[in-house]
Short mmCIF file of C-alpha atoms in Angstrom, two decimals:
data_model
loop_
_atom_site.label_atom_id
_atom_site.label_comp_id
_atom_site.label_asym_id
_atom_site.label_seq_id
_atom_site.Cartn_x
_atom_site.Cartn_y
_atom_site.Cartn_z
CA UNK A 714 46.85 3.96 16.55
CA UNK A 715 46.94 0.86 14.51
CA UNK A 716 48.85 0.19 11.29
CA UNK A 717 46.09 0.97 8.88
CA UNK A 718 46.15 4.95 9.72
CA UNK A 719 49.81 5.53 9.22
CA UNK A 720 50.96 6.14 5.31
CA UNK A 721 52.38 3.37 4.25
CA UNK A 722 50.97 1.74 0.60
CA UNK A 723 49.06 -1.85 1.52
CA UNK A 724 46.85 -1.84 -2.19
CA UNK A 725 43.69 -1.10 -0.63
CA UNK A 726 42.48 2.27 0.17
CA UNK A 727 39.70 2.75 3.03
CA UNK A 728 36.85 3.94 1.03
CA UNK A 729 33.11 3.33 3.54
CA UNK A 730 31.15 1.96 1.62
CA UNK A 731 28.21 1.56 3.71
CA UNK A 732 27.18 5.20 4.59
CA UNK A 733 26.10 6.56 8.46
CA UNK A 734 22.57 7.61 8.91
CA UNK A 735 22.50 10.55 7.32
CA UNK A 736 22.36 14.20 9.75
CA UNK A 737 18.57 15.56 9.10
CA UNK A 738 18.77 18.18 6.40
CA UNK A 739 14.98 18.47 5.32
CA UNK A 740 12.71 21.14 6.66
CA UNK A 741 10.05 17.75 7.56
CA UNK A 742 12.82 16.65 9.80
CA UNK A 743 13.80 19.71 11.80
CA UNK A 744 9.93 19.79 11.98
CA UNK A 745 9.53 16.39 13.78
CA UNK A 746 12.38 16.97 16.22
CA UNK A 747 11.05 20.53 17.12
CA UNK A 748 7.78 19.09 17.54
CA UNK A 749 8.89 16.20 19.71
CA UNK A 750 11.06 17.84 21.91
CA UNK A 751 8.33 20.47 22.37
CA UNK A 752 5.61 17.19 23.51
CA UNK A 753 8.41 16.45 25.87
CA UNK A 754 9.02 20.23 26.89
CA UNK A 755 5.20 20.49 27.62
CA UNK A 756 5.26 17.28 29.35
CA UNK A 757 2.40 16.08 26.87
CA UNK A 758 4.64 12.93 26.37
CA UNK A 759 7.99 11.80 27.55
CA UNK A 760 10.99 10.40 25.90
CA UNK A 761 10.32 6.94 27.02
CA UNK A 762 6.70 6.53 25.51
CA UNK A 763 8.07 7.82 22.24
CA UNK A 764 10.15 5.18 22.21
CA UNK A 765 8.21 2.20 23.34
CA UNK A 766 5.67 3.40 21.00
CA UNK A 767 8.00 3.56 17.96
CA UNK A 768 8.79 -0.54 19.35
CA UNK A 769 5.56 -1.29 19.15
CA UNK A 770 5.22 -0.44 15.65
CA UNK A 771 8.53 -2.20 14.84
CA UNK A 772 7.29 -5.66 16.35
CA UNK A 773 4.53 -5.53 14.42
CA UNK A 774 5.08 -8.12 11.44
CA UNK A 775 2.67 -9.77 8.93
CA UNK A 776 1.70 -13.06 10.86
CA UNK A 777 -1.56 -11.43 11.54
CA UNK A 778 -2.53 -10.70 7.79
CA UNK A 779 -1.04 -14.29 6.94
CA UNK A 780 -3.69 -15.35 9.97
CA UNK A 781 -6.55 -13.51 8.24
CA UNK A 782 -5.59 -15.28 4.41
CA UNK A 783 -5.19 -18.94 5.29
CA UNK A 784 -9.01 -18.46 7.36
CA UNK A 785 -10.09 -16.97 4.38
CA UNK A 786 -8.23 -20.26 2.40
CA UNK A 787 -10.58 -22.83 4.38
CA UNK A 788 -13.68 -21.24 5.04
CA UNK A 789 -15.41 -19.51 2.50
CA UNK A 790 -18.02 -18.14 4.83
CA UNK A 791 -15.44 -16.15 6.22
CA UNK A 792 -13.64 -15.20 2.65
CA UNK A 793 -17.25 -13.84 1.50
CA UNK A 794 -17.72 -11.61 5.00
CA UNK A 795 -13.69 -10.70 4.57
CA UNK A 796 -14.40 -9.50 0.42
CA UNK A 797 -17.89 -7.59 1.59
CA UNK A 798 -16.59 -5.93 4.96
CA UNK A 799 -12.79 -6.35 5.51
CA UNK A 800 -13.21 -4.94 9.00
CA UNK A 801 -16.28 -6.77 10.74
CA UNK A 802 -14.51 -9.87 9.30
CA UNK A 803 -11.11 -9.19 10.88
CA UNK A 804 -12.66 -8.45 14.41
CA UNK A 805 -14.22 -11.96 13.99
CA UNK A 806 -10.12 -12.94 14.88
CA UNK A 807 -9.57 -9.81 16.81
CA UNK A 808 -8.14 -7.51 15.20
CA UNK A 809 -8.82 -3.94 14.58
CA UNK A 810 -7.95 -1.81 11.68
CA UNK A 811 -8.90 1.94 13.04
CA UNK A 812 -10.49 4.41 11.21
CA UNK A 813 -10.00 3.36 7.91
CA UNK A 814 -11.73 0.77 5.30
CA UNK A 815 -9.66 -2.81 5.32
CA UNK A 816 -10.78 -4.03 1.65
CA UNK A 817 -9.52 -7.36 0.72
CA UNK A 818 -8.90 -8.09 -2.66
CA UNK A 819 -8.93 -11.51 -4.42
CA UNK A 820 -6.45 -12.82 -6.77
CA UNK A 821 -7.58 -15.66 -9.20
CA UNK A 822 -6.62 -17.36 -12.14
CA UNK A 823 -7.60 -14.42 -14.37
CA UNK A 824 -7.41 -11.04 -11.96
CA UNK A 825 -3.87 -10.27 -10.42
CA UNK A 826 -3.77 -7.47 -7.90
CA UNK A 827 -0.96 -5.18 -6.58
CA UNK A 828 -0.51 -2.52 -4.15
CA UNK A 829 0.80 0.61 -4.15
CA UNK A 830 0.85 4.07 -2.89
CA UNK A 831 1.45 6.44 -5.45
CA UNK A 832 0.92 9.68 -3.18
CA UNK A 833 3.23 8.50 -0.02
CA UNK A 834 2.91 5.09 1.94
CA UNK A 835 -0.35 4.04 2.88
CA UNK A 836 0.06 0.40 3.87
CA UNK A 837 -2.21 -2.15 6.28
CA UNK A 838 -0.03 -1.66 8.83
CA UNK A 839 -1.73 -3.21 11.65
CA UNK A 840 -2.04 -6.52 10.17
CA UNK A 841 1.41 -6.22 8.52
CA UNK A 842 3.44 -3.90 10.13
CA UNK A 843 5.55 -1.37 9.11
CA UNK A 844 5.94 -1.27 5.17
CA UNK A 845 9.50 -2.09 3.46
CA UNK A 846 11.54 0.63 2.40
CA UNK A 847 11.05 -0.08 -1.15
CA UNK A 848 7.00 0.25 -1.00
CA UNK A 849 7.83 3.72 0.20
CA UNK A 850 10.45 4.51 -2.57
CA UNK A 851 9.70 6.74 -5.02
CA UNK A 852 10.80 3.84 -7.54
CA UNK A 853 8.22 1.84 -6.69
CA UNK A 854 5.50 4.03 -6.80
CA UNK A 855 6.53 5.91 -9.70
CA UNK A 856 7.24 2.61 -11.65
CA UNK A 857 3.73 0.15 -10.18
CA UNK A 858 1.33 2.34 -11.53
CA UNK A 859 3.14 2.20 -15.65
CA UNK A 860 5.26 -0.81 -15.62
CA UNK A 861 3.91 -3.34 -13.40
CA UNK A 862 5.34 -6.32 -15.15
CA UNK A 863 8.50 -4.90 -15.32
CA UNK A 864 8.25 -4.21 -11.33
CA UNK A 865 6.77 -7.92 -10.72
CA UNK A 866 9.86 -9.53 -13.14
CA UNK A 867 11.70 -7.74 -10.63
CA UNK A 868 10.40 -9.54 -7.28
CA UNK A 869 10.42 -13.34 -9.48
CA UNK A 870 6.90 -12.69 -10.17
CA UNK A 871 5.49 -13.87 -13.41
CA UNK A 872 2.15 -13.47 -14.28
CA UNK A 873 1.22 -14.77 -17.86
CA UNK A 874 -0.34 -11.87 -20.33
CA UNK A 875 -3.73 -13.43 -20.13
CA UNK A 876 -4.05 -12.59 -16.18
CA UNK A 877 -5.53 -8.78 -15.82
CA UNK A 878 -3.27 -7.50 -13.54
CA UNK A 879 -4.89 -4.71 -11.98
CA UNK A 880 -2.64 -2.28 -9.82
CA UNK A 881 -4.16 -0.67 -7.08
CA UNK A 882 -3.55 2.80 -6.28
CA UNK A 883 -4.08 3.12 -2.45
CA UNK A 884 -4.75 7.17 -2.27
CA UNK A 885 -7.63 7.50 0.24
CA UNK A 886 -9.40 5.98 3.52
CA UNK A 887 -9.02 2.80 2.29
CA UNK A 888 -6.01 0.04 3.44
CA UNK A 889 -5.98 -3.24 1.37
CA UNK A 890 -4.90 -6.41 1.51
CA UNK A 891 -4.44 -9.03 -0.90
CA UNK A 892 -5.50 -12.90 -0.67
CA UNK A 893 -3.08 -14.82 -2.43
CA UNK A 894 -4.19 -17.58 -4.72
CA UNK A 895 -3.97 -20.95 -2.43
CA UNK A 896 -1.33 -23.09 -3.83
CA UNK A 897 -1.91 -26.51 -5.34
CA UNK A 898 -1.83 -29.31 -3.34
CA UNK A 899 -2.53 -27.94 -0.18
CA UNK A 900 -6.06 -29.18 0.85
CA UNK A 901 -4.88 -31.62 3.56
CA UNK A 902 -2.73 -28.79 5.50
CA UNK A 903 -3.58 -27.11 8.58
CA UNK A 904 -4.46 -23.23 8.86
CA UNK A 905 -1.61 -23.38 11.14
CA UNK A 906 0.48 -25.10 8.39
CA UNK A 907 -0.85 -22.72 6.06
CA UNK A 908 -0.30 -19.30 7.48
CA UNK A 909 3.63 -20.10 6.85
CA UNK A 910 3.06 -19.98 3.04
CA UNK A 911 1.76 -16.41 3.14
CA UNK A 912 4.04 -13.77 2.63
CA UNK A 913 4.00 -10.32 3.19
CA UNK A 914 4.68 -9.68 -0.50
CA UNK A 915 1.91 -11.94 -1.37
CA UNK A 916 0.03 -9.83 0.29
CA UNK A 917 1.06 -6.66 -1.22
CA UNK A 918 0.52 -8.55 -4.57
CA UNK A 919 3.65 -8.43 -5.49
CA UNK A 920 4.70 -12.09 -5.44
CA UNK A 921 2.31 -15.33 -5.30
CA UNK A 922 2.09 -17.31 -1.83
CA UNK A 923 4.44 -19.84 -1.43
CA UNK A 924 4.04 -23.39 -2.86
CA UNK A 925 3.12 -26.41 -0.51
CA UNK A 926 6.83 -27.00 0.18
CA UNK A 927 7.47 -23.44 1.27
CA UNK A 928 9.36 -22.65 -1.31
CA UNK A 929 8.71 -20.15 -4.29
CA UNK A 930 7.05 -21.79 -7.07
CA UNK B 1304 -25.06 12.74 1.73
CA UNK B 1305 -26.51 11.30 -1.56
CA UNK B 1306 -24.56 9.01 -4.02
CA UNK B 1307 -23.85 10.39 -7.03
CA UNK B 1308 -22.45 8.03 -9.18
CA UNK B 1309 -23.59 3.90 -9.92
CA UNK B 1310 -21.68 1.22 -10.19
CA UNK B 1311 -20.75 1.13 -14.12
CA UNK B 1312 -21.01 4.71 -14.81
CA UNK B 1313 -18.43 6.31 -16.55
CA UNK B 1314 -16.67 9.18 -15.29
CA UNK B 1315 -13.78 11.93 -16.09
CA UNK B 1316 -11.14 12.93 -13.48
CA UNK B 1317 -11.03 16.76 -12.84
CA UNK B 1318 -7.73 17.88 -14.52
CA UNK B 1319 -7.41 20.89 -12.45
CA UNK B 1320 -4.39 21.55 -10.58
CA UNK B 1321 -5.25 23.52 -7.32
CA UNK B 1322 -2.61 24.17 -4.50
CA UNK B 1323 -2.81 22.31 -1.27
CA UNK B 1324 -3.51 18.46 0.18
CA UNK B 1325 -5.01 16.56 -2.87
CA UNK B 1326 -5.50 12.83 -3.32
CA UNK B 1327 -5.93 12.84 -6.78
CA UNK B 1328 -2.59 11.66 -8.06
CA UNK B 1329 -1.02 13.63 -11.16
CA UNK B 1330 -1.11 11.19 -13.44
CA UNK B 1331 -4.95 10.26 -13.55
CA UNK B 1332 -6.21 13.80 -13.55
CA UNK B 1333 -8.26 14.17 -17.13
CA UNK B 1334 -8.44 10.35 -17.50
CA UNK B 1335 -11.77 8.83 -18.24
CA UNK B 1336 -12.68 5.81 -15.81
CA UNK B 1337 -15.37 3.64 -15.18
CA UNK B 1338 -16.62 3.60 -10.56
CA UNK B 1339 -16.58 -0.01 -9.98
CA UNK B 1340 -17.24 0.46 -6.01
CA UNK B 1341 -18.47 2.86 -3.77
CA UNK B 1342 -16.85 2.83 -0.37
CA UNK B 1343 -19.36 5.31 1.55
CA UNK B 1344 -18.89 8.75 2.75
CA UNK B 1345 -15.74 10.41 4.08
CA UNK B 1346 -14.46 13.56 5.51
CA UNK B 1347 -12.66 15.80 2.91
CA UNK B 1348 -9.17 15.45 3.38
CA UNK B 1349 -8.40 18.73 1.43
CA UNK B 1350 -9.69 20.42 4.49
CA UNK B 1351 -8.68 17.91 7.06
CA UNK B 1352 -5.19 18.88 6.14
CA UNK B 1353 -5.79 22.65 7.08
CA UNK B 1354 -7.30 21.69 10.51
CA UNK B 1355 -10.76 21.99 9.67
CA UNK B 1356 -13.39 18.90 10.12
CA UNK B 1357 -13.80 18.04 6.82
CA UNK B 1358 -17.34 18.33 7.17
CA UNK B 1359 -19.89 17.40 5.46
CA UNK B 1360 -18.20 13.89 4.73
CA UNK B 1361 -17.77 13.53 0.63
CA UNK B 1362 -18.46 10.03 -1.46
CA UNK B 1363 -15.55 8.02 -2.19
CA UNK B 1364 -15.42 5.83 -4.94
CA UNK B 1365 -12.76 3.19 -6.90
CA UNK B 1366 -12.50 3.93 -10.42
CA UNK B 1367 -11.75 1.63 -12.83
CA UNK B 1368 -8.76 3.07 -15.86
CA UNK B 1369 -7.56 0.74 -18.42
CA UNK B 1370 -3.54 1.30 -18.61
CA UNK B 1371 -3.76 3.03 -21.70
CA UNK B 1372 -5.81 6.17 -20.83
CA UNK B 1373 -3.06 7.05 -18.21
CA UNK B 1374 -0.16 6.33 -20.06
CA UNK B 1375 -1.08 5.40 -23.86
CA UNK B 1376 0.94 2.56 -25.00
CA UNK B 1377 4.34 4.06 -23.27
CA UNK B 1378 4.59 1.20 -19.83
CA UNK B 1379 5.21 -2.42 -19.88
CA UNK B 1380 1.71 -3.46 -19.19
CA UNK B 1381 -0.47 -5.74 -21.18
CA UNK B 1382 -3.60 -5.76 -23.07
CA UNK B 1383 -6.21 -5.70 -20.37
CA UNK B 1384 -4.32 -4.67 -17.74
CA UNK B 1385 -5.79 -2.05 -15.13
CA UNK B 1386 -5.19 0.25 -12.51
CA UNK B 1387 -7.76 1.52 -9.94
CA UNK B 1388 -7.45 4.65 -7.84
CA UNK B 1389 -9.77 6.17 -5.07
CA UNK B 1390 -11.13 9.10 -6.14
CA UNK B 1391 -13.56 11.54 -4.20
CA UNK B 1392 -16.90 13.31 -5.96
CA UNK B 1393 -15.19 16.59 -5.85
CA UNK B 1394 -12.91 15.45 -8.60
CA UNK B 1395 -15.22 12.90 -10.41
CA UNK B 1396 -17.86 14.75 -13.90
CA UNK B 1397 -19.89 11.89 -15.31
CA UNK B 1398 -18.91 11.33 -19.29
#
């Protein structure tokens, strides 16, 4: 037993401050381990390919949305096809987004677009993985839909009053995914070059790409 | 299944409040909108969620609602800013 557990006063006391993963307590989560262990029971799945299939979804990450912006950045051919049909266009660079509508929305200098899910989390995720915590929280997607600047200010996003911002209120078949403005300055760069100034926020519309030096502008 | 709203036409969200799987969020219901896209034909969800097919597929569309009519003046939002939602036919009544 070391010192810290015995009595003695040492001015500090040993309050946790960051707290374990909580023990399930909602009905939805008693639900989803009776229902797994059931799959398992059954033999309809095992353990194993829960698992790797809850990795796969983890590695997922943005890189392929950030892919599908900077083509969209040098050719406009393929910017038109992506704003018309978001999913023939994607399959151009092979990717799929199943069963639901990819629709790829344009920000310019006078239309700002941002994401949310008001009813529960729907999110691109095979282009961009699994959403942040915060698109899921209730905070966010109580507080997009009536105070969107406030929200933006939040993230270092300002967008001037005379920009429409228009927040988008993802509550059916349909996934989107914003293409950032293209930042100044960056005619001579690569896609390559370019992909690394497209975040997964600017995508989500809640921040602006990066600027030419990588760095917020 | 036949489109029943155009592009530009000017419609009212149902403000009905029926039990079950809806994707009509709360705080559009009653607002007045304007479809700015139509995104095809889709299986109902409100039936999808009880098992069922969902069949015959419903018209989905983006309306268009200027920040007031949802929340009149009480946001931080400015003068021509917008919010769009996808709403099926079930819940759309032209104005």
């Amino acid at each position: 037993m070391n010192s810290h557990t015995t009595d003695h006063e040492h001015g500090h006391d040993h309050t946790v401050f960051q707290k374990d993963i909580t023990e399930p307590k909602e009905d939805w989560e008693f639900l989803e381990i009776a229902i797994r262990e059931l799959l398992i029971e059954k033999n309809v799945l095992s353990a194993r390919e829960i698992q790797d299939e809850i990795e796969a979804w983890e590695k997922k990450n943005p890189e392929k949305g950030a892919e599908i912006i900077a083509r969209s950045w040098v050719d406009d051919d393929f910017k038109n096809r992506l704003l018309s049909d978001g999913n023939k266009a994607v399959a151009e660079l092979g990717f799929t987004v199943e069963s639901l509508k990819l629709v790829a929305l344009e920000n310019t200098d006078e239309l700002h677009h941002m994401v949310v899910c008001t009813l529960c989390s729907c999110y691109p995720r095979t282009l961009l993985g699994v959403p942040p915590l915060w698109y899921k929280s209730r905070e966010y997607r109580s507080r997009a839909v009536r105070e969107p600047r406030a929200v933006l200010r939040e993230f270092g996003t300002t967008i001037p009053d005379s920009v429409e911002i228009r927040v988008v209120d993802s509550t059916a078949d349909c996934r989107y995914l914003v293409i950032p403005r293209r930042p100044a300055n960056t005619e001579k760069m690569s896609e390559a070059e370019l992909v690394k100034l497209i975040t997964r926020d600017s995508m989500i519309g809640t921040a602006e790409a990066l600027d030419q030096h990588g760095q917020r502008s | 299944m036949t489109n029943l709203f155009n592009i530009g036409d000017l419609v009212r969200v149902g403000d009905a409040l029926p039990p079950g799987h809806i994707r009509t969020p709360m705080f559009l219901r009653g607002c007045k909108g304007t479809i700015i896209k139509h995104f095809g034909s889709f299986p109902n969800p409100e039936r999808l969620a009880y098992g069922l097919n969902g069949l015959p597929k419903i018209n989905l569309y983006q309306v268009l609602f200027e920040m007031d009519e949802a929340w009149d003046g009480k946001g931080d939002y400015a003068d021509g800013d917008t919010i769009t939602a996808d709403i099926y036919e079930t819940w759309l009544e032209a104005v």
